[in-house]
Amino acid sequence: MMVQIRFVQWQLTPAEADVALFALKGCDVAEIAALRATAAGTVRAQLARIYAKAGVTSHTALLALFVEELIDTSLLRAARREGENDA
């Protein structure tokens, strides 16, 4: 769900969203191209647009955005549960 929300916020096209999802799942350019039956150059161009829209410069940075949100969210939930148990 968090992924789809970010994709909408970044205004990714449906094709860009597919490519971004495959990238987040760990697929490289060649794998994404094969899965989408498109040229590797097309995937590279789509990834460049995705990175620009997300405000990052690499696959690693894109993945880090989501990891950071998961970590921050889990820490917040844990803190809330502790506060409820202490009350």
Coordinates of C-alpha atoms in Angstrom, one line a residue, residues 12-64:
L12 CA 4.4 7.7 -12.1
T13 CA 2.8 6.4 -15.3
P14 CA 1.5 2.9 -15.3
A15 CA 4.6 1.7 -17.1
E16 CA 6.9 3.6 -14.7
A17 CA 5.1 2.1 -11.8
D18 CA 5.6 -1.4 -13.2
V19 CA 9.3 -0.8 -13.7
A20 CA 9.7 0.8 -10.3
L21 CA 8.0 -2.2 -8.6
F22 CA 10.3 -4.6 -10.4
A23 CA 13.3 -2.5 -9.4
L24 CA 12.1 -2.5 -5.8
K25 CA 11.8 -6.3 -6.0
G26 CA 15.5 -6.5 -6.9
C27 CA 15.3 -6.9 -10.7
D28 CA 18.1 -5.4 -12.8
V29 CA 17.6 -3.6 -16.1
A30 CA 17.9 -6.7 -18.2
E31 CA 15.4 -8.6 -16.1
I32 CA 12.9 -5.8 -16.2
A33 CA 13.3 -5.5 -19.9
A34 CA 12.7 -9.2 -20.3
L35 CA 9.7 -9.2 -18.0
R36 CA 8.1 -6.3 -19.8
A37 CA 9.2 -7.3 -23.3
T38 CA 10.9 -4.0 -24.0
A39 CA 14.4 -2.8 -24.7
A40 CA 16.9 -2.3 -21.9
G41 CA 17.3 1.3 -23.1
T42 CA 13.6 1.9 -22.5
V43 CA 13.9 0.6 -19.0
R44 CA 16.9 2.7 -18.3
A45 CA 15.0 5.8 -19.5
Q46 CA 12.0 4.9 -17.4
L47 CA 14.2 4.4 -14.3
A48 CA 15.8 7.8 -14.9
R49 CA 12.3 9.4 -14.9
I50 CA 11.3 7.4 -11.8
Y51 CA 14.4 8.5 -9.9
A52 CA 13.8 12.1 -10.9
K53 CA 10.2 12.0 -9.8
A54 CA 11.2 10.3 -6.5
G55 CA 14.0 12.8 -5.9
V56 CA 16.8 10.2 -5.9
T57 CA 19.7 9.4 -8.2
S58 CA 20.0 5.6 -8.0
H59 CA 18.3 2.3 -7.5
T60 CA 19.8 2.0 -4.0
A61 CA 18.5 5.4 -3.0
L62 CA 15.0 4.5 -4.3
L63 CA 15.0 1.4 -2.2
A64 CA 16.3 3.3 0.8

